[in-house]
CSV table of C-alpha atoms in Angstrom, one decimal:
chain,number,residue,atom,x,y,z
B,1,MET,CA,-52.2,-85.0,158.6
B,2,GLY,CA,-50.4,-87.8,160.7
B,3,PHE,CA,-47.1,-89.4,160.7
B,4,ASP,CA,-47.1,-92.4,158.3
B,5,ASP,CA,-44.5,-94.7,157.4
B,6,ARG,CA,-45.1,-94.7,153.5
B,7,ARG,CA,-42.0,-94.6,151.3
B,8,VAL,CA,-40.8,-91.0,150.3
B,9,ALA,CA,-37.9,-90.0,147.8
B,10,LEU,CA,-35.1,-89.0,150.1
B,11,LEU,CA,-31.8,-86.7,149.1
B,12,TYR,CA,-29.1,-87.1,151.4
B,13,ASP,CA,-26.0,-84.9,151.9
B,14,THR,CA,-23.4,-86.6,154.2
B,15,GLN,CA,-20.0,-86.9,155.4
B,16,SER,CA,-18.3,-89.4,157.7
B,17,ASN,CA,-15.4,-89.4,160.3
B,18,PHE,CA,-15.3,-92.8,160.9
B,19,GLY,CA,-11.9,-93.1,159.6
B,20,ASP,CA,-10.3,-96.8,159.7
B,21,LEU,CA,-12.2,-97.8,162.7
B,22,THR,CA,-14.2,-100.4,160.4
B,23,ASP,CA,-10.8,-102.3,160.8
B,24,PHE,CA,-11.3,-102.9,164.3
B,25,ASP,CA,-12.0,-106.5,165.7
B,26,ALA,CA,-13.6,-105.7,168.7
B,27,GLY,CA,-13.5,-108.5,171.4
B,28,LYS,CA,-16.3,-110.0,173.5
B,29,PHE,CA,-17.1,-107.8,176.8
B,30,GLY,CA,-16.8,-109.4,180.0
B,31,ALA,CA,-19.6,-111.2,182.2
B,32,GLY,CA,-18.8,-108.4,184.9
B,33,ASP,CA,-20.6,-105.4,183.1
B,34,PRO,CA,-19.9,-102.2,184.9
B,35,GLY,CA,-22.4,-100.3,183.0
B,36,THR,CA,-25.2,-100.8,185.3
B,37,ARG,CA,-27.0,-98.2,187.2
B,38,GLY,CA,-24.9,-97.5,190.5
B,39,SER,CA,-21.6,-99.0,189.7
B,40,ARG,CA,-18.5,-96.8,189.6
B,41,VAL,CA,-15.7,-96.8,187.1
B,42,SER,CA,-12.6,-94.5,188.0
B,43,SER,CA,-11.2,-92.7,184.9
B,44,HIS,CA,-7.7,-92.8,186.6
B,45,VAL,CA,-4.9,-93.9,184.4
B,46,THR,CA,-1.3,-93.9,185.5
B,47,VAL,CA,0.6,-91.4,183.4
B,48,LYS,CA,4.3,-90.4,183.5
B,49,THR,CA,3.5,-87.3,185.0
B,50,THR,CA,1.7,-86.4,188.4
B,51,LEU,CA,0.7,-82.8,187.9
B,52,GLU,CA,-3.3,-83.3,187.5
B,53,ILE,CA,-4.7,-80.3,185.7
B,54,VAL,CA,-8.3,-81.6,186.0
B,55,GLU,CA,-9.6,-83.4,189.1
B,56,LEU,CA,-13.2,-84.3,189.9
B,57,ARG,CA,-14.0,-86.5,192.8
B,58,ASP,CA,-17.5,-88.4,193.5
B,59,VAL,CA,-19.5,-85.4,191.5
B,60,GLU,CA,-23.1,-85.7,191.3
B,61,VAL,CA,-25.2,-83.0,189.3
B,62,VAL,CA,-28.9,-82.9,189.5
B,63,VAL,CA,-31.9,-81.3,188.1
B,64,ARG,CA,-32.7,-78.5,190.5
B,65,GLY,CA,-36.1,-79.2,192.1
B,66,ALA,CA,-36.5,-82.4,190.7
B,67,ARG,CA,-38.3,-85.4,192.5
B,68,GLU,CA,-36.5,-87.9,194.3
B,69,GLU,CA,-37.2,-90.6,191.6
B,70,THR,CA,-35.6,-88.5,188.6
B,71,PRO,CA,-32.1,-89.5,187.9
B,72,PRO,CA,-29.0,-87.4,188.4
B,73,ILE,CA,-27.4,-85.9,185.3
B,74,LEU,CA,-24.1,-86.9,186.4
B,75,GLN,CA,-23.4,-89.3,189.2
B,76,SER,CA,-20.4,-91.0,190.9
B,77,ILE,CA,-17.8,-88.9,188.6
B,78,ASP,CA,-14.2,-89.4,189.4
B,79,PHE,CA,-12.1,-88.0,186.6
B,80,GLN,CA,-8.5,-86.7,186.0
B,81,VAL,CA,-6.5,-85.3,183.3
B,82,ALA,CA,-2.8,-84.7,183.6
B,83,GLN,CA,-0.5,-82.2,182.3
B,84,GLY,CA,0.0,-82.9,178.5
B,85,GLU,CA,-2.7,-85.7,178.5
B,86,SER,CA,-5.3,-86.0,175.8
B,87,VAL,CA,-8.9,-87.5,176.9
B,88,GLY,CA,-11.9,-88.2,174.9
B,89,ILE,CA,-15.1,-88.5,176.1
B,90,VAL,CA,-17.8,-90.5,174.1
B,91,GLY,CA,-21.4,-91.2,174.9
B,92,GLY,CA,-25.0,-91.0,173.4
B,93,SER,CA,-27.1,-88.2,173.5
B,94,GLY,CA,-28.0,-87.3,177.2
B,95,SER,CA,-25.5,-89.4,178.6
B,96,GLY,CA,-23.8,-86.4,180.5
B,97,LYS,CA,-20.9,-85.8,178.4
B,98,SER,CA,-21.4,-82.1,177.3
B,99,THR,CA,-22.5,-81.6,180.9
B,100,LEU,CA,-19.2,-82.8,182.3
B,101,LEU,CA,-17.3,-80.8,179.7
B,102,ARG,CA,-19.1,-77.5,180.7
B,103,LEU,CA,-18.5,-78.3,184.6
B,104,ILE,CA,-14.7,-78.5,183.9
B,105,ALA,CA,-15.3,-74.9,182.4
B,106,GLY,CA,-16.7,-74.0,185.6
B,107,VAL,CA,-20.3,-73.6,184.1
B,108,VAL,CA,-23.0,-75.4,185.7
B,109,SER,CA,-25.9,-75.5,183.0
B,110,GLU,CA,-29.3,-73.7,183.7
B,111,GLY,CA,-31.6,-75.6,185.7
B,112,LEU,CA,-29.0,-77.9,187.1
B,113,HIS,CA,-27.3,-78.0,190.5
B,114,LEU,CA,-23.9,-79.6,191.8
B,115,GLN,CA,-25.4,-81.9,194.8
B,116,ARG,CA,-21.9,-83.0,195.9
B,117,GLY,CA,-18.3,-83.3,194.9
B,118,ALA,CA,-15.4,-81.0,193.9
B,119,VAL,CA,-14.3,-79.8,190.5
B,120,ARG,CA,-10.8,-78.3,190.5
B,121,VAL,CA,-8.8,-76.9,187.6
B,122,LEU,CA,-5.3,-76.2,188.3
B,123,GLY,CA,-5.7,-76.9,191.9
B,124,LYS,CA,-8.8,-74.1,192.1
B,125,ASN,CA,-12.1,-75.2,192.7
B,126,ILE,CA,-13.7,-73.7,189.7
B,127,VAL,CA,-17.6,-74.1,190.2
B,128,ASP,CA,-17.2,-72.0,193.6
B,129,SER,CA,-14.9,-69.3,191.9
B,130,SER,CA,-16.3,-66.0,191.3
B,131,ALA,CA,-17.4,-64.9,187.8
B,132,GLN,CA,-14.2,-62.6,187.9
B,133,GLU,CA,-11.8,-65.5,189.0
B,134,ARG,CA,-13.4,-67.6,186.2
B,135,GLU,CA,-12.9,-64.9,183.9
B,136,GLU,CA,-9.1,-64.6,184.7
B,137,MET,CA,-8.7,-68.2,184.2
B,138,TYR,CA,-10.3,-68.6,180.8
B,139,GLY,CA,-7.5,-68.1,178.3
B,140,LYS,CA,-4.8,-68.2,180.5
B,141,SER,CA,-5.4,-71.3,182.3
B,142,LEU,CA,-8.2,-73.0,180.2
B,143,ALA,CA,-9.9,-72.5,176.7
B,144,LEU,CA,-13.0,-73.9,175.3
B,145,VAL,CA,-13.7,-74.4,171.7
B,146,ALA,CA,-17.8,-74.6,171.6
B,147,GLN,CA,-19.9,-76.8,169.1
B,148,SER,CA,-21.6,-74.5,167.1
B,149,LEU,CA,-19.1,-72.5,165.0
B,150,GLY,CA,-22.0,-69.9,164.0
B,151,GLU,CA,-22.6,-69.2,167.8
B,152,SER,CA,-19.1,-69.1,168.6
B,153,MET,CA,-18.3,-66.0,166.3
B,154,THR,CA,-19.6,-62.5,166.3
B,155,PRO,CA,-20.9,-61.8,162.8
B,156,HIS,CA,-20.1,-58.1,162.6
B,157,LEU,CA,-16.4,-58.7,164.1
B,158,THR,CA,-13.6,-59.4,161.7
B,159,VAL,CA,-11.2,-61.9,162.3
B,160,LEU,CA,-8.8,-59.2,164.0
B,161,GLY,CA,-11.5,-57.6,165.7
B,162,HIS,CA,-11.9,-61.2,167.4
B,163,PHE,CA,-8.4,-61.3,168.5
B,164,ARG,CA,-8.8,-57.9,170.0
B,165,ASP,CA,-11.9,-58.7,172.0
B,166,THR,CA,-10.2,-61.6,173.3
B,167,VAL,CA,-6.6,-60.4,174.0
B,168,GLY,CA,-7.1,-56.6,174.1
B,169,LYS,CA,-7.7,-53.6,171.6
B,170,ASP,CA,-3.5,-53.2,171.4
B,171,VAL,CA,-2.8,-56.7,170.2
B,172,ALA,CA,0.0,-56.5,167.5
B,173,PRO,CA,-1.4,-57.6,163.8
B,174,ASP,CA,1.9,-59.5,163.7
B,175,ARG,CA,0.9,-61.7,166.9
B,176,VAL,CA,-2.5,-62.7,165.1
B,177,LEU,CA,-0.6,-63.4,162.1
B,178,ARG,CA,1.5,-65.9,163.7
B,179,SER,CA,-1.2,-67.3,165.7
B,180,LEU,CA,-3.2,-67.8,162.5
B,181,THR,CA,-0.1,-69.3,160.7
B,182,GLU,CA,0.3,-71.9,163.5
B,183,VAL,CA,-3.2,-73.3,162.8
B,184,GLY,CA,-2.7,-73.4,159.1
B,185,LEU,CA,-4.1,-70.1,157.7
B,186,ASP,CA,-1.5,-68.1,156.1
B,187,GLY,CA,-1.7,-64.8,154.6
B,188,ASP,CA,-3.0,-61.3,156.1
B,189,GLY,CA,-6.1,-61.6,154.0
B,190,TYR,CA,-7.7,-63.5,156.8
B,191,LEU,CA,-7.5,-60.4,159.4
B,192,ARG,CA,-10.2,-58.6,157.5
B,193,ARG,CA,-12.6,-61.5,156.8
B,194,PHE,CA,-15.7,-61.6,158.7
B,195,PRO,CA,-17.2,-64.9,159.8
B,196,HIS,CA,-19.8,-65.3,157.0
B,197,GLN,CA,-16.8,-65.2,154.5
B,198,LEU,CA,-14.9,-68.3,156.1
B,199,SER,CA,-15.5,-71.7,155.5
B,200,GLY,CA,-16.2,-74.3,158.2
B,201,GLY,CA,-12.8,-75.6,158.6
B,202,GLU,CA,-11.6,-72.0,158.5
B,203,ARG,CA,-13.9,-70.9,161.2
B,204,GLN,CA,-12.9,-73.9,163.4
B,205,ARG,CA,-9.1,-73.0,162.8
B,206,VAL,CA,-9.6,-69.4,164.0
B,207,LEU,CA,-11.4,-70.5,167.0
B,208,LEU,CA,-8.5,-72.7,167.9
B,209,ALA,CA,-6.0,-69.8,167.3
B,210,LEU,CA,-8.3,-67.8,169.5
B,211,ALA,CA,-8.4,-70.3,172.1
B,212,LEU,CA,-4.3,-70.7,172.2
B,213,VAL,CA,-3.4,-67.4,171.7
B,214,ARG,CA,-2.9,-66.8,175.6
B,215,SER,CA,-1.3,-70.2,175.9
B,216,PRO,CA,-3.9,-72.0,178.1
B,217,LYS,CA,-2.8,-75.2,180.2
B,218,LEU,CA,-6.0,-77.0,179.4
B,219,LEU,CA,-8.0,-77.1,175.8
B,220,LEU,CA,-11.6,-78.0,176.1
B,221,LEU,CA,-13.2,-79.2,172.6
B,222,ASP,CA,-16.8,-79.7,172.3
B,223,GLU,CA,-17.4,-81.8,169.1
B,224,PRO,CA,-14.6,-80.1,167.2
B,225,THR,CA,-15.4,-81.8,163.7
B,226,SER,CA,-19.4,-82.1,163.7
B,227,ALA,CA,-19.6,-79.0,161.1
B,228,LEU,CA,-16.7,-80.3,158.9
B,229,ASP,CA,-16.3,-82.5,156.0
B,230,VAL,CA,-13.7,-86.0,156.4
B,231,SER,CA,-10.8,-84.2,154.4
B,232,ILE,CA,-10.8,-81.0,156.3
B,233,ALA,CA,-11.7,-82.5,159.6
B,234,ALA,CA,-8.7,-84.8,159.4
B,235,ASP,CA,-6.5,-81.7,158.6
B,236,VAL,CA,-7.9,-80.0,162.1
B,237,LEU,CA,-7.4,-82.9,164.1
B,238,LYS,CA,-3.7,-83.0,162.9
B,239,THR,CA,-3.2,-79.4,163.6
B,240,ILE,CA,-4.7,-80.0,167.2
B,241,LYS,CA,-2.4,-83.0,167.6
B,242,ASP,CA,0.9,-80.8,166.3
B,243,LEU,CA,-0.1,-77.8,168.7
B,244,GLN,CA,-0.5,-80.1,171.7
B,245,ALA,CA,2.8,-81.5,171.0
B,246,ARG,CA,4.5,-78.2,170.7
B,247,HIS,CA,2.9,-76.4,173.7
B,248,GLY,CA,2.3,-79.5,176.0
B,249,PHE,CA,-1.3,-78.3,177.0
B,250,ALA,CA,-3.7,-80.8,178.3
B,251,LEU,CA,-6.5,-81.7,175.9
B,252,VAL,CA,-10.2,-82.9,176.7
B,253,CYS,CA,-12.3,-83.7,173.7
B,254,VAL,CA,-16.1,-84.6,173.8
B,255,SER,CA,-17.2,-86.0,170.5
B,256,HIS,CA,-20.3,-88.5,169.4
B,257,ASP,CA,-17.6,-89.8,166.6
B,258,LEU,CA,-15.4,-92.6,167.7
B,259,GLY,CA,-13.3,-91.9,164.8
B,260,VAL,CA,-12.2,-88.4,165.8
B,261,VAL,CA,-11.3,-89.4,169.7
B,262,ARG,CA,-9.4,-92.3,168.1
B,263,GLN,CA,-7.3,-89.9,166.3
B,264,ILE,CA,-6.9,-87.4,169.0
B,265,ALA,CA,-7.1,-88.8,172.3
B,266,ASP,CA,-4.7,-91.1,174.2
B,267,ARG,CA,-7.4,-92.2,176.8
B,268,LEU,CA,-11.1,-92.8,176.2
B,269,VAL,CA,-13.8,-92.2,178.6
B,270,VAL,CA,-17.3,-93.9,177.7
B,271,MET,CA,-20.5,-92.4,179.5
B,272,ALA,CA,-23.9,-93.7,179.8
B,273,GLN,CA,-26.8,-92.5,181.7
B,274,GLY,CA,-24.6,-90.0,183.5
B,275,GLN,CA,-21.9,-92.5,184.7
B,276,ILE,CA,-18.3,-93.4,183.5
B,277,VAL,CA,-19.2,-96.8,182.5
B,278,GLU,CA,-15.6,-97.8,181.0
B,279,SER,CA,-12.2,-95.8,180.7
B,280,GLY,CA,-8.6,-96.6,179.4
B,281,GLU,CA,-6.2,-96.5,176.6
B,282,THR,CA,-8.2,-95.5,173.4
B,283,THR,CA,-6.9,-98.2,171.0
B,284,LYS,CA,-7.5,-100.9,173.7
B,285,VAL,CA,-10.8,-99.9,174.8
B,286,LEU,CA,-12.1,-99.7,171.0
B,287,ARG,CA,-10.4,-102.9,170.1
B,288,GLN,CA,-11.3,-105.0,173.1
B,289,PRO,CA,-14.5,-103.1,174.8
B,290,GLY,CA,-15.2,-104.4,178.6
B,291,ASN,CA,-18.5,-103.1,178.7
B,292,SER,CA,-21.8,-103.8,176.8
B,293,TYR,CA,-22.5,-100.3,176.2
B,294,THR,CA,-18.9,-99.5,174.6
B,295,GLN,CA,-19.5,-102.9,172.5
B,296,LYS,CA,-22.8,-101.3,171.0
B,297,LEU,CA,-21.0,-98.1,170.2
B,298,VAL,CA,-18.4,-100.1,168.1
B,299,ASP,CA,-20.8,-102.5,166.7
B,300,SER,CA,-22.7,-99.7,165.4
B,301,ILE,CA,-20.0,-98.2,163.2
B,302,PRO,CA,-21.0,-98.5,159.6
B,303,LYS,CA,-18.6,-100.9,157.5
B,304,LEU,CA,-18.2,-100.2,154.0
B,305,GLU,CA,-17.9,-104.0,153.2
B,306,SER,CA,-21.1,-104.8,154.9
B,307,ARG,CA,-24.4,-105.9,152.8
B,308,VAL,CA,-27.3,-103.3,152.7
B,309,ARG,CA,-30.5,-104.4,151.6
B,310,GLN,CA,-31.3,-103.0,148.1
B,311,ILE,CA,-34.5,-100.5,148.2
B,312,ASP,CA,-36.7,-101.7,145.2
B,313,MET,CA,-38.6,-98.6,145.3
B,314,ASN,CA,-36.2,-96.5,142.5
B,315,HIS,CA,-38.3,-97.4,139.4
B,316,GLY,CA,-41.2,-95.0,140.0
B,317,ASP,CA,-42.2,-92.0,138.1
B,318,ILE,CA,-40.0,-89.0,138.2
B,319,LEU,CA,-40.8,-86.9,141.2
B,320,LEU,CA,-38.2,-84.2,140.8
B,321,GLU,CA,-36.3,-83.2,137.4
B,322,SER,CA,-33.5,-80.5,137.1
B,323,ARG,CA,-32.1,-79.3,133.7
B,324,ASP,CA,-29.1,-77.2,133.7
B,325,LEU,CA,-29.4,-75.8,137.1
B,326,THR,CA,-27.0,-73.0,138.2
B,327,ILE,CA,-26.9,-71.5,141.6
B,328,SER,CA,-24.6,-68.9,142.5
B,329,ARG,CA,-22.8,-68.0,145.9
B,330,GLY,CA,-22.1,-64.3,145.8
B,331,ARG,CA,-21.1,-62.4,142.7
B,332,THR,CA,-18.4,-64.4,141.4
B,333,THR,CA,-19.0,-68.2,142.8
B,334,ARG,CA,-21.2,-70.5,141.3
B,335,ALA,CA,-22.1,-73.2,144.0
B,336,VAL,CA,-23.9,-75.4,141.4
B,337,ASP,CA,-23.4,-75.0,137.6
B,338,SER,CA,-25.4,-76.4,134.9
B,339,LEU,CA,-26.5,-79.5,136.9
B,340,SER,CA,-29.0,-82.0,135.5
B,341,PHE,CA,-30.8,-85.0,137.2
B,342,GLU,CA,-33.6,-86.8,137.8
B,343,ILE,CA,-35.2,-88.4,141.1
B,344,ARG,CA,-37.9,-91.1,141.1
B,345,LYS,CA,-40.8,-91.7,143.5
B,346,GLY,CA,-39.3,-93.8,146.3
B,347,GLU,CA,-35.7,-93.3,145.2
B,348,VAL,CA,-32.8,-92.6,147.8
B,349,VAL,CA,-30.0,-90.5,146.5
B,350,GLY,CA,-26.7,-89.8,148.4
B,351,ILE,CA,-24.6,-86.5,147.7
B,352,ILE,CA,-21.2,-86.3,148.7
B,353,GLY,CA,-18.4,-83.9,148.2
B,354,GLU,CA,-16.0,-81.6,150.5
B,355,SER,CA,-17.0,-78.2,151.9
B,356,GLY,CA,-17.9,-75.9,149.1
B,357,SER,CA,-19.0,-78.2,146.6
B,358,GLY,CA,-22.4,-77.0,146.3
B,359,LYS,CA,-24.3,-79.7,148.4
B,360,SER,CA,-26.3,-77.8,150.7
B,361,SER,CA,-26.8,-75.0,147.9
B,362,LEU,CA,-28.6,-77.7,146.0
B,363,LEU,CA,-30.8,-78.7,149.0
B,364,SER,CA,-31.8,-75.1,149.6
B,365,ALA,CA,-32.5,-74.3,146.3
B,366,ILE,CA,-35.0,-77.4,145.8
B,367,CYS,CA,-36.7,-76.3,149.0
B,368,GLY,CA,-36.8,-72.6,148.0
B,369,LEU,CA,-34.5,-71.0,150.2
B,370,VAL,CA,-31.7,-70.1,147.8
B,371,PRO,CA,-32.8,-68.6,144.3
B,372,ILE,CA,-31.4,-70.4,141.2
B,373,ASP,CA,-29.7,-68.2,138.7
B,374,SER,CA,-30.8,-70.2,135.4
B,375,GLY,CA,-32.3,-73.7,134.6
B,376,ASP,CA,-35.3,-75.7,135.3
B,377,LEU,CA,-36.7,-77.5,138.5
B,378,ARG,CA,-40.1,-79.5,138.2
B,379,PHE,CA,-41.9,-81.3,140.5
B,380,GLY,CA,-44.4,-84.2,140.8
B,381,ASN,CA,-46.4,-84.3,137.4
B,382,GLY,CA,-44.1,-82.1,135.6
B,383,GLN,CA,-45.0,-78.6,136.9
B,384,ASP,CA,-42.2,-75.9,137.3
B,385,LEU,CA,-41.3,-75.6,140.8
B,386,ALA,CA,-41.5,-71.7,142.1
B,387,THR,CA,-38.0,-70.8,143.2
B,388,THR,CA,-38.9,-69.1,146.3
B,389,MET,CA,-41.1,-70.4,149.3
B,390,LYS,CA,-43.5,-67.5,149.1
B,391,ARG,CA,-44.7,-68.6,145.7
B,392,ARG,CA,-45.4,-71.9,146.5
B,393,SER,CA,-48.6,-73.3,147.9
B,394,PRO,CA,-49.2,-74.9,151.2
B,395,ASP,CA,-49.5,-78.3,149.8
B,396,LEU,CA,-46.4,-78.2,147.7
B,397,LEU,CA,-44.4,-76.8,150.9
B,398,SER,CA,-45.7,-79.9,152.8
B,399,SER,CA,-44.7,-82.3,150.1
B,400,ILE,CA,-40.9,-81.1,150.2
B,401,GLN,CA,-39.7,-81.4,153.6
B,402,MET,CA,-35.8,-80.2,154.6
B,403,VAL,CA,-33.8,-81.0,157.8
B,404,PHE,CA,-31.0,-79.0,158.3
B,405,GLN,CA,-27.6,-79.7,159.9
B,406,ASN,CA,-27.8,-77.5,162.9
B,407,PRO,CA,-31.0,-78.1,164.5
B,408,ASP,CA,-30.5,-74.8,166.8
B,409,ASP,CA,-31.1,-72.9,163.2
B,410,SER,CA,-34.6,-74.5,162.6
B,411,LEU,CA,-36.0,-74.9,166.1
B,412,ASN,CA,-37.9,-72.1,167.9
B,413,PRO,CA,-36.0,-71.8,171.3
B,414,LYS,CA,-39.3,-70.6,173.0
B,415,CYS,CA,-41.4,-73.7,171.6
B,416,SER,CA,-41.7,-76.8,173.4
B,417,VAL,CA,-41.4,-79.8,171.1
B,418,ALA,CA,-45.2,-80.3,170.9
B,419,GLN,CA,-45.7,-77.0,169.8
B,420,SER,CA,-43.1,-77.3,167.3
B,421,LEU,CA,-44.4,-80.5,166.1
B,422,GLY,CA,-48.1,-79.3,165.7
B,423,ARG,CA,-47.6,-75.9,164.7
B,424,TYR,CA,-48.2,-76.7,160.8
B,425,THR,CA,-49.3,-80.3,160.5
B,426,ASN,CA,-52.3,-80.3,162.9
B,427,ALA,CA,-51.0,-83.7,164.3
B,428,SER,CA,-52.7,-85.2,167.2
B,429,ARG,CA,-50.9,-86.4,170.2
B,430,ASP,CA,-51.0,-90.1,169.2
B,431,ASP,CA,-49.3,-88.7,166.0
B,432,MET,CA,-46.7,-86.9,167.9
B,433,VAL,CA,-45.9,-89.7,170.2
B,434,ALA,CA,-45.6,-92.2,167.0
B,435,VAL,CA,-43.3,-90.2,165.1
B,436,LEU,CA,-41.2,-89.4,168.3
B,437,SER,CA,-40.7,-93.2,169.0
B,438,ALA,CA,-39.8,-93.6,165.1
B,439,VAL,CA,-36.6,-91.7,165.6
B,440,GLY,CA,-35.7,-93.0,169.1
B,441,LEU,CA,-37.6,-90.5,171.6
B,442,ASP,CA,-40.4,-91.0,174.0
B,443,GLN,CA,-43.2,-89.0,174.8
B,444,LYS,CA,-41.8,-87.3,178.1
B,445,PHE,CA,-40.0,-84.9,175.2
B,446,LEU,CA,-43.2,-83.2,174.1
B,447,SER,CA,-43.0,-80.9,176.9
B,448,ARG,CA,-39.5,-80.1,176.8
B,449,GLN,CA,-37.7,-77.0,175.2
B,450,PRO,CA,-34.7,-76.9,173.0
B,451,ASN,CA,-32.5,-75.8,175.8
B,452,GLU,CA,-33.6,-78.9,177.8
B,453,MET,CA,-32.3,-81.2,175.0
B,454,SER,CA,-28.9,-82.3,173.7
B,455,GLY,CA,-27.8,-81.7,169.9
B,456,GLY,CA,-28.7,-85.3,169.1
B,457,GLU,CA,-32.1,-85.1,170.8
B,458,LYS,CA,-32.9,-81.9,169.0
B,459,GLN,CA,-31.5,-83.2,165.6
B,460,ARG,CA,-34.0,-85.9,165.9
B,461,VAL,CA,-37.1,-83.7,166.8
B,462,ALA,CA,-36.2,-81.8,163.7
B,463,LEU,CA,-36.5,-85.2,161.7
B,464,ALA,CA,-39.8,-86.0,163.3
B,465,ARG,CA,-41.4,-82.6,162.4
B,466,ALA,CA,-40.4,-83.1,158.9
B,467,LEU,CA,-41.9,-86.8,158.9
B,468,LEU,CA,-45.1,-85.7,160.5
B,469,ALA,CA,-45.8,-83.8,157.3
B,470,SER,CA,-45.7,-87.1,155.3
B,471,PRO,CA,-43.7,-85.4,152.4
B,472,GLU,CA,-43.0,-86.8,148.9
B,473,LEU,CA,-39.4,-85.5,149.0
B,474,LEU,CA,-37.3,-85.4,152.2
B,475,LEU,CA,-34.1,-83.6,152.0
B,476,LEU,CA,-31.4,-84.2,154.5
B,477,ASP,CA,-28.5,-81.8,155.4
B,478,GLU,CA,-26.2,-83.8,157.5
B,479,ILE,CA,-28.8,-85.1,159.6
B,480,THR,CA,-26.3,-87.4,161.4
B,481,SER,CA,-23.6,-85.0,162.2
B,482,ALA,CA,-24.6,-84.5,165.6
B,483,LEU,CA,-25.9,-87.9,166.7
B,484,ASP,CA,-23.8,-90.7,168.4
B,485,VAL,CA,-23.4,-94.0,166.2
B,486,THR,CA,-25.9,-95.9,167.8
B,487,VAL,CA,-28.5,-93.4,167.4
B,488,GLN,CA,-27.4,-92.9,163.6
B,489,ALA,CA,-27.9,-96.4,162.9
B,490,ALA,CA,-31.5,-96.4,164.5
B,491,VAL,CA,-32.5,-93.2,162.6
B,492,LEU,CA,-30.9,-94.4,159.2
B,493,LYS,CA,-32.8,-97.8,159.5
B,494,THR,CA,-36.1,-95.6,160.4
B,495,LEU,CA,-35.6,-93.6,157.3
C-alpha cells in the first residue's frame, strides 16, 4: 500500500515552549546576507571578563572517507564562551549544533574527523586529550546533560545510586539531599526512587543535580526541555539560571526552541549547513535578524493571533468512540478516569495538558499498547476495539498508526530508513521517496541508519513510516518536540 494524501482523523498531543516570542517585531534582514556557504561569522562578543572557558578556532569537521564534494559537517567555526556567560545555539536539523556541542565535550561523533582547528576547554586541547584526561575533566571542569532523559539514567539504579556512581560510593546522603534541594527536589524520598518512578521534570532536575554536584566550570545542555511540558520547562529553565547566578559556571545550551534560548541565553549563535551564520545578543538577534535564515526561524514561530484555515472535514461518520474509559498507571494512580469522546472521520483533535495528565496514556490505549481497566472503545463501524495489539487484525493495526515522542524508541537502530519504511507496508521505492519528500527529506535518507541522522530527521522518518500505512486514524505524541520551528511549520502543514 502506497502513500497517499487522503484525509485521516488525527489525534494530536502537544506542548509548546515559545513563551512570549510571538510579541517579537522582527526587523528586515540586511542585503549583505552572511548566510551563504563559504562565509564566516565570528561568534565572539566582547564580555566583561577575559577568561575564556571554551575556545574553538577555524574548526572543520568532515565525514571520514567522504568524497571531495561532500560538504563538511562543521566548517570555519570560531566560537568562544567566557566565564559566567550563557550561550544558546540554534539551528535546523542537521545544522551541526549537536556535533558542535559534543565537540566541546571532547567527543568526535562516530564516522567524523576533526580535519583542522583547535578545541580548547579551560586551556586544554580536549579532543587530543587521552580518555583518562577527559574522564578527569568531566564533572570537575565540565558536565553534559544529554537530550534523552531515558538514556541518561541507568534503570536499575536509584537516585542515590546515580550519585554514588558519579561522585563515589562514599558520598554522604546529606550531600545528595543538598544537591537535590538546590534543583527543587525536597525530601529524602527521592533518594530511593528509580528513574521510572520520576516524572520527566524530576528526571531532568536529577540530571542537573548530578551534573553540578562536582561544581564544574562549564555546563553543556542538549535540548534541556524537549521532553517537558511548558510549565515544568519554565521551572527547569529558571532553576538553571538561578544555579548559574549562584555558582558562576559558563553555560552552552543547544536547542531548536527559540523560546528556550531566549529565556536562558545572553548570547545567541545561529547555525546553518555547518556554519555559524549569525551571532549576537539574544534579544537583538531575535528582534532584528541580520541573516535570512535567522529571519526564517523567527517567522516560523506560530502566533496565537494568526488565522488558520478551518478544516471542513469534521462532520463525517464517527470513527472512534470512547465511553467511560478508565486507565490506571500503577496500582493506585488513574491516568484516565471515565473519559467519553467521539472522533469523526477527517477530524483533527488536539489534546493538551501537563505531564501526568493522561495524554500519552490515552493515545497508548487507543493503539493497544496500554490495557484499559473499564469502559468501551469502538472503531470504524462500531466494532469493539481489542485492547491489545495481539488481538487486532493486520488491517486494523494499519488503520491506526502512532508516532511516538522519542523516535529512538521506535526506530530499529540496525535498520536503514528504507528497511524501516518497507518492513510492514510493502511500499515501492517511489512511494518511499514521495512520503519522505512530504516530510521534508530527500531520497538520500533511504540508505541512512538512525545513528546517521539528527533527532529531528529521525522524527520525520517515523512520521513518514506511519503515513505510508495510509491510516484512518493517526495518533501523534509530541511529534514536534524534536523539530526546529521551520520544520515544525512544514510538517504541520503537510499533515
